[in-house]
N, CA, C and O atoms as a GROMACS GRO file, in nm:
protein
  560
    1UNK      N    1  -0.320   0.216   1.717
    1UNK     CA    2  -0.359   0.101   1.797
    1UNK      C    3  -0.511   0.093   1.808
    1UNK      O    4  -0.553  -0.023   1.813
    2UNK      N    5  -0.590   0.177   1.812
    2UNK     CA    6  -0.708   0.183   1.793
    2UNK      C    7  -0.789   0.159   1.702
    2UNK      O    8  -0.905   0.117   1.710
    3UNK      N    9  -0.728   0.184   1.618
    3UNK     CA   10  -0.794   0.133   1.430
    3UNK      C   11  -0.778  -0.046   1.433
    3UNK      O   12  -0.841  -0.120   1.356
    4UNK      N   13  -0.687  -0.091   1.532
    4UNK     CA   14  -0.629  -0.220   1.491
    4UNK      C   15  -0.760  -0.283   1.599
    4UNK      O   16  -0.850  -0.362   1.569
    5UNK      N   17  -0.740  -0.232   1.702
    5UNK     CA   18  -0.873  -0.276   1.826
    5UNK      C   19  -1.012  -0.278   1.740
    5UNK      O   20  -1.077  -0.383   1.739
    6UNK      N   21  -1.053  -0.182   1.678
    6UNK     CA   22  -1.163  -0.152   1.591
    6UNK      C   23  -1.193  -0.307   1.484
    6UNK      O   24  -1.277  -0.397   1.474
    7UNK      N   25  -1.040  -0.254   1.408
    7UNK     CA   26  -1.055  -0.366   1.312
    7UNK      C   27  -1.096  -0.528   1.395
    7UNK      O   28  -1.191  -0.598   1.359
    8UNK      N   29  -1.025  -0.554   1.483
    8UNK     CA   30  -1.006  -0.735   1.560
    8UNK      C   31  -1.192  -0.708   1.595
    8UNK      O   32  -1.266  -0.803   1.571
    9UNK      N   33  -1.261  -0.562   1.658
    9UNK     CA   34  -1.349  -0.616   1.729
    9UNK      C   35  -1.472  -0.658   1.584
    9UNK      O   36  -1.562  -0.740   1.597
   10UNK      N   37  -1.452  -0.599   1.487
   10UNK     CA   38  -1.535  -0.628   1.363
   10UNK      C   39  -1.576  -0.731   1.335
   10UNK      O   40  -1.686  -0.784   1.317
   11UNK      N   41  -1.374  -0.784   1.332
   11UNK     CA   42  -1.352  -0.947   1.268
   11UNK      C   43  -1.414  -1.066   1.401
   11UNK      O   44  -1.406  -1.187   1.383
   12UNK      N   45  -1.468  -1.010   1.519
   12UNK     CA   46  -1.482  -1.067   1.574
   12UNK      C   47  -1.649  -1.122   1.604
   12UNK      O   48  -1.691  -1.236   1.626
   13UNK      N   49  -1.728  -0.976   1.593
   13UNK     CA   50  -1.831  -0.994   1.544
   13UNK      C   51  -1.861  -1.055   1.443
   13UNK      O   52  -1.983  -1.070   1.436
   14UNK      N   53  -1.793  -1.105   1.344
   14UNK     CA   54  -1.858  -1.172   1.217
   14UNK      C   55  -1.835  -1.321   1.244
   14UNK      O   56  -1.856  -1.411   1.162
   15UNK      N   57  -1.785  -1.337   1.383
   15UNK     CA   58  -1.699  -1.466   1.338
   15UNK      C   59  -1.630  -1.509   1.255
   15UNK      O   60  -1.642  -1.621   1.206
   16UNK      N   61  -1.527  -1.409   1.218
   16UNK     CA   62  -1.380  -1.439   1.138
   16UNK      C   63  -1.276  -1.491   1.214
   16UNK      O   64  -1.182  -1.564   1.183
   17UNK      N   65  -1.324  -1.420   1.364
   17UNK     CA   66  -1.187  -1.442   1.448
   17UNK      C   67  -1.177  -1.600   1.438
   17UNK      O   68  -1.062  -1.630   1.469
   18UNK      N   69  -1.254  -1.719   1.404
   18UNK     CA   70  -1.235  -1.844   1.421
   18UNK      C   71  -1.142  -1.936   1.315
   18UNK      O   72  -1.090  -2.048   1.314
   19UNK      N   73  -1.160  -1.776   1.193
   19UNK     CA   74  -1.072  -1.846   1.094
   19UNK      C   75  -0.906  -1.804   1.081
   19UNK      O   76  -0.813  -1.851   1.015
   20UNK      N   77  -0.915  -1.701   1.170
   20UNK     CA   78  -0.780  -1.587   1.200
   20UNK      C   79  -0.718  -1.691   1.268
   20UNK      O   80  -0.619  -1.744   1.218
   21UNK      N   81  -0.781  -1.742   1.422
   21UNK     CA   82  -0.745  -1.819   1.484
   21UNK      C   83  -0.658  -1.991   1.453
   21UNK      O   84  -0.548  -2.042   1.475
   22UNK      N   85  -0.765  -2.021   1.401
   22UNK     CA   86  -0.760  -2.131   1.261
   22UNK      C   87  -0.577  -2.120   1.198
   22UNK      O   88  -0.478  -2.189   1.222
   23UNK      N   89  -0.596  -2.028   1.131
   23UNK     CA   90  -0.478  -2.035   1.074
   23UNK      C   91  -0.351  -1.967   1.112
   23UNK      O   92  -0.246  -1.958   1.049
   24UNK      N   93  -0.384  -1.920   1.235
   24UNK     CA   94  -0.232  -1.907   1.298
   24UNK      C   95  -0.163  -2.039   1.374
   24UNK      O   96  -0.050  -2.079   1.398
   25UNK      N   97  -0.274  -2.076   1.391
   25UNK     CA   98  -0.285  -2.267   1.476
   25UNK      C   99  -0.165  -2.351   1.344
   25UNK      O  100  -0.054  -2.398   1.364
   26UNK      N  101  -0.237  -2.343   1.229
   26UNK     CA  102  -0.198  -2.394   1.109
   26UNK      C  103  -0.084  -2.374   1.064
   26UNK      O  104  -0.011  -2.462   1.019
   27UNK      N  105  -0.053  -2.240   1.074
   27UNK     CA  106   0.056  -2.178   1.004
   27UNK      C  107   0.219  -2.227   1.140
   27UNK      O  108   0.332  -2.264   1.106
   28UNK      N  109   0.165  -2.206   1.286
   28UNK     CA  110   0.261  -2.233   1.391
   28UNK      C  111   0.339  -2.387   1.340
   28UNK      O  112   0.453  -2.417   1.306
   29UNK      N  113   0.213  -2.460   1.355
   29UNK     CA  114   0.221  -2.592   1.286
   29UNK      C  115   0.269  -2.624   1.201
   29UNK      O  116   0.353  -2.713   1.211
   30UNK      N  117   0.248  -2.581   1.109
   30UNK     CA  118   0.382  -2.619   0.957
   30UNK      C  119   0.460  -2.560   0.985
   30UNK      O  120   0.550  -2.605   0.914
   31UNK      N  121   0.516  -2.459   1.061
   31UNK     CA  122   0.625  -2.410   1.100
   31UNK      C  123   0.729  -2.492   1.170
   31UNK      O  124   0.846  -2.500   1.132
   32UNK      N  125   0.672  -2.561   1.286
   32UNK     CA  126   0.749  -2.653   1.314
   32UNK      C  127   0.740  -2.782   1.272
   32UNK      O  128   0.804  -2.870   1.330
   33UNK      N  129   0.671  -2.806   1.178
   33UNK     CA  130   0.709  -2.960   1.126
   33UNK      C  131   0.774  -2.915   0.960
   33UNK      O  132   0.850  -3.002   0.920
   34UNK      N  133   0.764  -2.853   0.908
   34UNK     CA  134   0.817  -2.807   0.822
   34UNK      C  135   1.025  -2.842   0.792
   34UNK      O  136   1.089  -2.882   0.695
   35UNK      N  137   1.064  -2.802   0.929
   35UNK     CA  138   1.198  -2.840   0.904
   35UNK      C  139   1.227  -2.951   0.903
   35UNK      O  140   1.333  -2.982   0.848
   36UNK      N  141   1.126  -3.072   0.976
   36UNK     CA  142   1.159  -3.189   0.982
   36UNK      C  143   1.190  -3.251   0.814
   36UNK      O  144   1.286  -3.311   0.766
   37UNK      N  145   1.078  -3.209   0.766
   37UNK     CA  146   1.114  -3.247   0.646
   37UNK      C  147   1.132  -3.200   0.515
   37UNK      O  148   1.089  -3.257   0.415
   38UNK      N  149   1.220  -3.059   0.517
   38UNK     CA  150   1.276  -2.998   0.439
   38UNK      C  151   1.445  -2.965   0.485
   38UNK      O  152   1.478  -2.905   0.587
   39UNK      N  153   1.559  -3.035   0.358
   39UNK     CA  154   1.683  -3.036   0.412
   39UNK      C  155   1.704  -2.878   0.388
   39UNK      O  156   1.800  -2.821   0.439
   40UNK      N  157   1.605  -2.806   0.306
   40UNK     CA  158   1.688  -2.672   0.308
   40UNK      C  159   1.597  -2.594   0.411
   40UNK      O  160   1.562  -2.501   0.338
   41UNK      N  161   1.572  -2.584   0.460
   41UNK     CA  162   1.472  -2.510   0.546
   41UNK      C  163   1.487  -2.552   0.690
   41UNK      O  164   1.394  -2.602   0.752
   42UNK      N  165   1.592  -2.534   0.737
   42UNK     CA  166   1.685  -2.606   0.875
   42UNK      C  167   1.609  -2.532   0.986
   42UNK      O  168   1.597  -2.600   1.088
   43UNK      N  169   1.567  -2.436   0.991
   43UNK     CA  170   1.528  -2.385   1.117
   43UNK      C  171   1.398  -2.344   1.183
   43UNK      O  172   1.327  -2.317   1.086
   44UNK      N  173   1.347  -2.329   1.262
   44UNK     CA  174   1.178  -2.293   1.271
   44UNK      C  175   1.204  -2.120   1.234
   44UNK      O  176   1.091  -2.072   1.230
   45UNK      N  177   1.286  -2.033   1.211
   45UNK     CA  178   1.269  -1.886   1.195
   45UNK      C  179   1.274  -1.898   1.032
   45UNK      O  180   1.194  -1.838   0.961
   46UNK      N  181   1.350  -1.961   0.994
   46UNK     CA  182   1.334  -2.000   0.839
   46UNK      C  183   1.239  -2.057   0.804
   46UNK      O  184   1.223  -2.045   0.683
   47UNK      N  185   1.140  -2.136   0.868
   47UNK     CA  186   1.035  -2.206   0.844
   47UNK      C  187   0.947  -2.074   0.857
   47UNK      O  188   0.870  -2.036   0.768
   48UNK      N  189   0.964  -2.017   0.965
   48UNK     CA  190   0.829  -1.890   0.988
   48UNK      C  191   0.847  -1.828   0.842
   48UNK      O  192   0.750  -1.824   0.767
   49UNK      N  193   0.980  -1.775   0.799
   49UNK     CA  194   0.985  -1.712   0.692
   49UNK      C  195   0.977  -1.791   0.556
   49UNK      O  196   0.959  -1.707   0.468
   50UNK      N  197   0.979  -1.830   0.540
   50UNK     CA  198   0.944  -1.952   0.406
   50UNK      C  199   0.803  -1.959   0.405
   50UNK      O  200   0.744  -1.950   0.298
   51UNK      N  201   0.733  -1.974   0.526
   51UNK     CA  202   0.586  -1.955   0.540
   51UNK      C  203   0.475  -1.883   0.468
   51UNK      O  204   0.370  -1.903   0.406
   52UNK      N  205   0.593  -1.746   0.529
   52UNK     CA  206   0.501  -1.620   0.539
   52UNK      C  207   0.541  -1.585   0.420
   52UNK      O  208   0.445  -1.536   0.359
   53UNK      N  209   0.652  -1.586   0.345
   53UNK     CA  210   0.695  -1.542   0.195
   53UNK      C  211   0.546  -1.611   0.093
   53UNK      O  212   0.464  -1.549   0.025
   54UNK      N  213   0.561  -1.768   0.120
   54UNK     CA  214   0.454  -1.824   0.071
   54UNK      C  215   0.306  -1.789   0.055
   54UNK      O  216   0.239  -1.760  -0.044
   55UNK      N  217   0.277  -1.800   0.183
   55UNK     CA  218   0.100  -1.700   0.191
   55UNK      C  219   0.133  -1.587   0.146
   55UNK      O  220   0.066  -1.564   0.044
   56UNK      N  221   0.211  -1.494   0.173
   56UNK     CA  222   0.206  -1.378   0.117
   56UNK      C  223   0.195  -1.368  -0.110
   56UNK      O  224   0.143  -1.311  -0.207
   57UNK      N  225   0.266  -1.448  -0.076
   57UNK     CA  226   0.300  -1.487  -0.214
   57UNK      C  227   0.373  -1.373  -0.337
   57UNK      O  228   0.368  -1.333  -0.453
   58UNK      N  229   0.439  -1.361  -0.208
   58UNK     CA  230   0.577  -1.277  -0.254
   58UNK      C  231   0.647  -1.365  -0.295
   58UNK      O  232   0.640  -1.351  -0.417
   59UNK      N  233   0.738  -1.482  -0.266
   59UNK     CA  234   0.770  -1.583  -0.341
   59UNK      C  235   0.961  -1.509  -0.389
   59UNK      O  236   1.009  -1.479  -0.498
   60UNK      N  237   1.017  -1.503  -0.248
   60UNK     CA  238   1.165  -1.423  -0.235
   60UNK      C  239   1.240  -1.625  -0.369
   60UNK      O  240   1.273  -1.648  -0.485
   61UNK      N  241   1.232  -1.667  -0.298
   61UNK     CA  242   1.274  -1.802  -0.365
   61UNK      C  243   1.451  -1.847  -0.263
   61UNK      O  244   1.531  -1.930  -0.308
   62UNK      N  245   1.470  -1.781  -0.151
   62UNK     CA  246   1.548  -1.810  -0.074
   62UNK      C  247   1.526  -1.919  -0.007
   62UNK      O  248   1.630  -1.966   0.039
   63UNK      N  249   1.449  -1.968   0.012
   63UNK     CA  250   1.413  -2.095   0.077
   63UNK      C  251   1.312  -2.180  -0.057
   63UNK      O  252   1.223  -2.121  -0.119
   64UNK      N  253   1.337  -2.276  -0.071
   64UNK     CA  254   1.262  -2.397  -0.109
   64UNK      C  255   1.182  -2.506  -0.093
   64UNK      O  256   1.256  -2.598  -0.058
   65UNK      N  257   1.059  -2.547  -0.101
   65UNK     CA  258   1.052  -2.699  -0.052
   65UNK      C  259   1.075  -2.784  -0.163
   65UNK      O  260   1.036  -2.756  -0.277
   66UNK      N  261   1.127  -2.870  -0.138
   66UNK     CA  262   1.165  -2.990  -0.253
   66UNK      C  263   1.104  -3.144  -0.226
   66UNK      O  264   1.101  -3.240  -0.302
   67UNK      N  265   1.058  -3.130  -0.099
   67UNK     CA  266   0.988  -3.291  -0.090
   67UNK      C  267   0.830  -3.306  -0.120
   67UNK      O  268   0.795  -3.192  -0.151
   68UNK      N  269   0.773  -3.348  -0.122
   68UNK     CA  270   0.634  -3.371  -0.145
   68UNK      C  271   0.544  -3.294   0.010
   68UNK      O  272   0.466  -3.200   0.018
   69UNK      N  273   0.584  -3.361   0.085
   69UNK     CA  274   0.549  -3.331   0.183
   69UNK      C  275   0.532  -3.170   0.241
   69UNK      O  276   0.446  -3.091   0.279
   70UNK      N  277   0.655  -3.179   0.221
   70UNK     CA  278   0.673  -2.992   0.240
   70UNK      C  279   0.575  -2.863   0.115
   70UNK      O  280   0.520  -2.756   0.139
   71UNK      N  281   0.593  -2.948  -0.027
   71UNK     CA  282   0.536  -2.865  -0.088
   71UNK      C  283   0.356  -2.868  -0.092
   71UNK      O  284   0.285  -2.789  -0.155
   72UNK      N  285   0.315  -2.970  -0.014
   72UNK     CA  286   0.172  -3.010   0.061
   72UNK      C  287   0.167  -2.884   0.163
   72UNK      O  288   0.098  -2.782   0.153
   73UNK      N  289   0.251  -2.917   0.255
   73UNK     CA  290   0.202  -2.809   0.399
   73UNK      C  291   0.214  -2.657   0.299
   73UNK      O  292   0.115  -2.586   0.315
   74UNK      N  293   0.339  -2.587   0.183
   74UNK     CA  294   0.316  -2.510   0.150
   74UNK      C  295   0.165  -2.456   0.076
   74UNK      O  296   0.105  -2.348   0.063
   75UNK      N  297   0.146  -2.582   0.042
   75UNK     CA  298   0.012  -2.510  -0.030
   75UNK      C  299  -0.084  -2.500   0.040
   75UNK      O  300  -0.169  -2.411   0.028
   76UNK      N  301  -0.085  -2.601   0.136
   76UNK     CA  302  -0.203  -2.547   0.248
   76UNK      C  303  -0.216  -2.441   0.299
   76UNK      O  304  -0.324  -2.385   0.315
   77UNK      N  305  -0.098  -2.396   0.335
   77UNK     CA  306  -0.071  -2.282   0.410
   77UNK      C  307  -0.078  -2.118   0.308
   77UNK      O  308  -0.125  -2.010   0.344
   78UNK      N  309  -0.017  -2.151   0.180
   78UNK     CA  310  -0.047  -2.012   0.134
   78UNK      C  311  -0.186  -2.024   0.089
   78UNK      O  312  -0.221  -1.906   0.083
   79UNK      N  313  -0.336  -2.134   0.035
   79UNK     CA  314  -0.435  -2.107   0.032
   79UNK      C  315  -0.506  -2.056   0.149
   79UNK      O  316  -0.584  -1.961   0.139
   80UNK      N  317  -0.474  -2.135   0.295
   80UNK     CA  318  -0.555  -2.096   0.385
   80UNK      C  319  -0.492  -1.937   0.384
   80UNK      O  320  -0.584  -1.866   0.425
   81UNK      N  321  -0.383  -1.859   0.357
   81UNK     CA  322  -0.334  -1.723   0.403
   81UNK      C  323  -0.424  -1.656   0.293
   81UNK      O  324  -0.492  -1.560   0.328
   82UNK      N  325  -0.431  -1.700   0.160
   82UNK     CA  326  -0.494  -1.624   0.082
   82UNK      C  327  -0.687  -1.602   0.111
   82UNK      O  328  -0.759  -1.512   0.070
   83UNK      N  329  -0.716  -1.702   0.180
   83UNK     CA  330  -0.805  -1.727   0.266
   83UNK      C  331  -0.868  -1.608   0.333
   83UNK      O  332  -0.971  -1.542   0.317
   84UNK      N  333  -0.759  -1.606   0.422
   84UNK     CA  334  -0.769  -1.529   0.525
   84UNK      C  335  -0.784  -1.378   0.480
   84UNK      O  336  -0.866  -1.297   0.524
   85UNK      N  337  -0.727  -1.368   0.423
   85UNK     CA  338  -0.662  -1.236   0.385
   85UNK      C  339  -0.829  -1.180   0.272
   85UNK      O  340  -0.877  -1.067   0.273
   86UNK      N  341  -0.871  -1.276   0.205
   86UNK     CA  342  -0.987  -1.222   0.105
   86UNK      C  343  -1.105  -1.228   0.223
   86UNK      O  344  -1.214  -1.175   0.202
   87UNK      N  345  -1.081  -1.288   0.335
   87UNK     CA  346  -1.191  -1.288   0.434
   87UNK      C  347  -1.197  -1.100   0.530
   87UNK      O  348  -1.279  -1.021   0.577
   88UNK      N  349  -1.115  -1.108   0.517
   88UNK     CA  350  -1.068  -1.002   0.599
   88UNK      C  351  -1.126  -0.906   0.502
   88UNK      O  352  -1.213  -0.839   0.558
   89UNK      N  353  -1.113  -0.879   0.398
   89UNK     CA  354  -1.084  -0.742   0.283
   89UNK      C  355  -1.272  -0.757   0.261
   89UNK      O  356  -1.345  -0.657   0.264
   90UNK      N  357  -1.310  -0.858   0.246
   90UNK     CA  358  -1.452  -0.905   0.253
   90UNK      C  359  -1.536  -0.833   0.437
   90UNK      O  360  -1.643  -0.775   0.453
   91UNK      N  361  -1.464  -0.859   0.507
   91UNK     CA  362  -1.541  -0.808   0.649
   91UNK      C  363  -1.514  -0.682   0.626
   91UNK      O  364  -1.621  -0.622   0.638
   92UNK      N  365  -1.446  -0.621   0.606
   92UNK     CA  366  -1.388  -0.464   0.660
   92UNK      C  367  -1.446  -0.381   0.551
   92UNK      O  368  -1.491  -0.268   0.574
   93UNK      N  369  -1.446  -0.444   0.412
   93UNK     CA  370  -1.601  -0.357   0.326
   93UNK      C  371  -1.706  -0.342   0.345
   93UNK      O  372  -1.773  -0.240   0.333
   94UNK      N  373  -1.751  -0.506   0.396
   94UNK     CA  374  -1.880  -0.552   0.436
   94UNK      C  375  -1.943  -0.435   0.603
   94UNK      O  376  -2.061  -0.429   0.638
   95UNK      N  377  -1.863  -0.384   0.651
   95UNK     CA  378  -1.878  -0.292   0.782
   95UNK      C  379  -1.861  -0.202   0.746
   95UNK      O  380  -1.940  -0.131   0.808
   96UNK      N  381  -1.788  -0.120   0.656
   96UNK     CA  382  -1.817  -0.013   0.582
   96UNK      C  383  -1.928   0.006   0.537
   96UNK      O  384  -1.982   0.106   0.584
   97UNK      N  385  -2.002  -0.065   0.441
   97UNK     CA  386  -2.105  -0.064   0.364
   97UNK      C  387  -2.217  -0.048   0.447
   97UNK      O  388  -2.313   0.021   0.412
   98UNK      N  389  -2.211  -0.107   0.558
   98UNK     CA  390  -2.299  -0.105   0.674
   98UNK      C  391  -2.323   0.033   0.779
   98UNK      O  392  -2.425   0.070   0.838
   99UNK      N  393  -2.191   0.090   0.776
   99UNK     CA  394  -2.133   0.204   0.867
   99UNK      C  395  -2.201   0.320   0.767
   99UNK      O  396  -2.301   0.380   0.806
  100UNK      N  397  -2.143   0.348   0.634
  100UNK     CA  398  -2.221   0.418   0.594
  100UNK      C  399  -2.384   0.452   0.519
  100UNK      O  400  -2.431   0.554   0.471
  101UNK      N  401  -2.434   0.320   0.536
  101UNK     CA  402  -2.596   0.292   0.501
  101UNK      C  403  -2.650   0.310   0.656
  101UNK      O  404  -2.766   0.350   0.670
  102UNK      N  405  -2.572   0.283   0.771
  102UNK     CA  406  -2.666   0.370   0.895
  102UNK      C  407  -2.648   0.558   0.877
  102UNK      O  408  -2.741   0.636   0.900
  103UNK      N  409  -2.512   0.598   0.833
  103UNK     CA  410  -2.518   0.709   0.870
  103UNK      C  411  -2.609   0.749   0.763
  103UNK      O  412  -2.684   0.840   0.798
  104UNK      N  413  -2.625   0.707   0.644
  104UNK     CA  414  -2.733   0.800   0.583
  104UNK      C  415  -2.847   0.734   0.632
  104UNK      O  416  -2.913   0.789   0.544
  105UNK      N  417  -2.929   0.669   0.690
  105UNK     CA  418  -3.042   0.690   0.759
  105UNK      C  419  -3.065   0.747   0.816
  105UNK      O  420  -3.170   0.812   0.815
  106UNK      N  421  -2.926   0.755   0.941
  106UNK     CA  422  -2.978   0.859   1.034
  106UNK      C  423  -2.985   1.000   0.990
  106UNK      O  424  -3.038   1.090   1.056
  107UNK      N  425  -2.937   1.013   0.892
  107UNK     CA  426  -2.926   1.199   0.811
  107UNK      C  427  -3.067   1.192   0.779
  107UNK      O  428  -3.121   1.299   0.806
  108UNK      N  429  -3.128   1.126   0.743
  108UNK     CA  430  -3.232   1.113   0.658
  108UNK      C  431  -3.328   1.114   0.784
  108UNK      O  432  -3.414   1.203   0.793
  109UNK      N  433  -3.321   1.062   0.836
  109UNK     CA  434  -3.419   1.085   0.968
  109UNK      C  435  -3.405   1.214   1.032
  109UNK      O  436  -3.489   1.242   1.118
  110UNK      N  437  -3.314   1.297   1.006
  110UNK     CA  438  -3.269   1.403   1.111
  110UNK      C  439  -3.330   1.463   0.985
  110UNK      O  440  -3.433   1.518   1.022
  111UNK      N  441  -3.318   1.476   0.873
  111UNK     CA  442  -3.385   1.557   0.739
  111UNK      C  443  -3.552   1.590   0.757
  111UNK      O  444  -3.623   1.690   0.752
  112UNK      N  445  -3.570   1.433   0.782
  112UNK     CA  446  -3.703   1.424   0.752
  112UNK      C  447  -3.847   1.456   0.879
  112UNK      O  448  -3.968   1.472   0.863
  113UNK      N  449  -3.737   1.455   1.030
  113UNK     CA  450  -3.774   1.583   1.153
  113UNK      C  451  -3.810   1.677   1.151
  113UNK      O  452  -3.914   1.732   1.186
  114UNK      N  453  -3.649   1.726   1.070
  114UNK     CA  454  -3.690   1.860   1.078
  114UNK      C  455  -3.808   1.939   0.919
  114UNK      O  456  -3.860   2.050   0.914
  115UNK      N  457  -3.811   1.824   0.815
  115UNK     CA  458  -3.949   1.883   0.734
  115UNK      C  459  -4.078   1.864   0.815
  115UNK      O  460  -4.183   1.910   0.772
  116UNK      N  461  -4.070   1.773   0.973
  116UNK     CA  462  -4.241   1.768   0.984
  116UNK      C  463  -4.261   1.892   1.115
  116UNK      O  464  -4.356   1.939   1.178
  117UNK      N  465  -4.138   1.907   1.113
  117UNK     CA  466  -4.146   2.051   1.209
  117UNK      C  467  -4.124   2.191   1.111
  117UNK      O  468  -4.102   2.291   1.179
  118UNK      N  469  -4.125   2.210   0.998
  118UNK     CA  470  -4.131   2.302   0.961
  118UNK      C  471  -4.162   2.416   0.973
  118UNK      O  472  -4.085   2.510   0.952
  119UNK      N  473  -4.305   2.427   1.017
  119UNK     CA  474  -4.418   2.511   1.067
  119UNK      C  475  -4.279   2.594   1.165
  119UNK      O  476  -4.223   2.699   1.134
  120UNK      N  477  -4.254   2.521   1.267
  120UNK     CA  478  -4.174   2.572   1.436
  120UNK      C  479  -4.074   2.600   1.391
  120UNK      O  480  -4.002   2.601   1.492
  121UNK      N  481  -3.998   2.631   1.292
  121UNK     CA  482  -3.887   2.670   1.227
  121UNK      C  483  -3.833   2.780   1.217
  121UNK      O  484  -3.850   2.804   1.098
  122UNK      N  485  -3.770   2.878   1.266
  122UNK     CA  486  -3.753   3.026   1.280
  122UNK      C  487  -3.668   3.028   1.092
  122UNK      O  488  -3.637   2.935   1.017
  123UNK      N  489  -3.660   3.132   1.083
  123UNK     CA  490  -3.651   3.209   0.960
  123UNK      C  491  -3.452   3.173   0.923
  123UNK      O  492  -3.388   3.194   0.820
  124UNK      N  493  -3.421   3.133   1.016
  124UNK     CA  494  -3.267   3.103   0.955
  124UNK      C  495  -3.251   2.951   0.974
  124UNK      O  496  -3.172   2.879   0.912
  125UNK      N  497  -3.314   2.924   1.043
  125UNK     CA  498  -3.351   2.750   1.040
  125UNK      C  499  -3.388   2.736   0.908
  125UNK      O  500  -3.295   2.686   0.846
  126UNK      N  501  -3.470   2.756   0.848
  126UNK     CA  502  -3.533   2.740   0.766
  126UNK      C  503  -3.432   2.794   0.610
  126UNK      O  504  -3.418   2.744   0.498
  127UNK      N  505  -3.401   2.867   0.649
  127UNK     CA  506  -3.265   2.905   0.500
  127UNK      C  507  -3.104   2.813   0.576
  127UNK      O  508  -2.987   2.823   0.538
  128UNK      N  509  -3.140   2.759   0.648
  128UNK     CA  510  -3.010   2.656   0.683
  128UNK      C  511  -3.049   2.576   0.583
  128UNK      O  512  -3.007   2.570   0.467
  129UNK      N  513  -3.180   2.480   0.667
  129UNK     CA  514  -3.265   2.366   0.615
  129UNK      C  515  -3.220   2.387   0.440
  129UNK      O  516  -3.161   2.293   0.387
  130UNK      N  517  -3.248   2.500   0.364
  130UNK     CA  518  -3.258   2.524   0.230
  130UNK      C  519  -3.126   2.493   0.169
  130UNK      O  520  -3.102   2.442   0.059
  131UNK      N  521  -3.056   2.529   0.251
  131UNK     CA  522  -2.888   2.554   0.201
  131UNK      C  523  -2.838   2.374   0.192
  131UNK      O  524  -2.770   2.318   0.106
  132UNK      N  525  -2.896   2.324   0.305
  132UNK     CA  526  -2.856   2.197   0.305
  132UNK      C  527  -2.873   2.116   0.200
  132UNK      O  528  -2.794   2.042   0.141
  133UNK      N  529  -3.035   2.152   0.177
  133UNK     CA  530  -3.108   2.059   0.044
  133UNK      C  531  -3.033   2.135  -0.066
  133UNK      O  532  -3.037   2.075  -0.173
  134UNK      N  533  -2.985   2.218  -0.067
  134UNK     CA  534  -2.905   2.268  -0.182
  134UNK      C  535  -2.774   2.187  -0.209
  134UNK      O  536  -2.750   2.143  -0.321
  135UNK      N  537  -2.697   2.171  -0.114
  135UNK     CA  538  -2.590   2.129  -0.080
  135UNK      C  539  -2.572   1.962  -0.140
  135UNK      O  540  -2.500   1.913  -0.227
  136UNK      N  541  -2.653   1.916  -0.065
  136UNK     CA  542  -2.696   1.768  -0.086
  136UNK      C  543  -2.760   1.745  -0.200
  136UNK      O  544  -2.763   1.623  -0.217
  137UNK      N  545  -2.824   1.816  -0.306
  137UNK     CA  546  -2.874   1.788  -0.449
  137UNK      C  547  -3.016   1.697  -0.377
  137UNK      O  548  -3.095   1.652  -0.459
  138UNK      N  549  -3.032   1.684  -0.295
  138UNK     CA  550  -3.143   1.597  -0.248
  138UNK      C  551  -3.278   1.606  -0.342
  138UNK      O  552  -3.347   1.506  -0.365
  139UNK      N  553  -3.313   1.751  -0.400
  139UNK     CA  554  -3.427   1.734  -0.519
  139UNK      C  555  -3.381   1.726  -0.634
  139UNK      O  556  -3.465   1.758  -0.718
  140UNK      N  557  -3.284   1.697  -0.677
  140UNK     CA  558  -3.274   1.692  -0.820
  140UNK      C  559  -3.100   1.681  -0.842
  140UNK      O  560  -3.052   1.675  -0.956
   0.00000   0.00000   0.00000
């Protein structure tokens, strides 16, 4: 539950949440107008699922649209999902990329401390310090 809190507060900072929002609005919506005008797609739980098969684009083929109309709201609905979904995969790299370009600064700052304190460095500090730059390939 925490990874999921993490993830929403990301998408929220970027202002994604407007397009998350967006298309659950969208998706509710063809949900219930959807049966109106599809004879095979009788119900709004069949509509949710006909939906979501669609955006997903898994594509079970248990449900159909056959009118114009219906196969309109389908395509709206699985572009805006595919939408969504490359928006999402786009934020959650995009904060990665970010997450780990601070932590190596801050290493690099904590590196580059402790070379201007060198001098004040006791004798196993200093074969830590070594082991590290060893560790890290940092010269070569």
């Amino acid at each position: 539950m925490k990874r999921f809190r993490v993830l929403w507060h990301i998408v929220r900072l970027t202002g994604a949440d407007v397009v998350v929002y967006g298309f659950l609005i969208v998706y509710g919506c063809a949900a219930l107008v959807l049966p109106r005008f599809e004879p095979g797609i009788p119900t709004l739980g069949d509509s949710l699922w006909y939906l979501f098969v669609s955006f997903t684009t898994i594509g079970f083929g248990d449900f159909v649209a056959v009118t114009f109309v219906g196969r309109l709201i389908t395509v709206f609905v699985a572009l805006y999902g595919i939408l969504v979904v490359a928006l999402a995969t786009g934020v959650i790299v995009g904060f990665y990329n970010e997450l780990l370009r601070a932590r190596t600064k801050e290493s690099l700052r904590e590196f580059v401390d402790e070379l201007e304190h060198l001098p004040d460095l006791t004798k196993e500090q200093l074969k830590d310090l070594a082991a590290r730059v060893k560790e890290r390939h940092i010269l070569g």
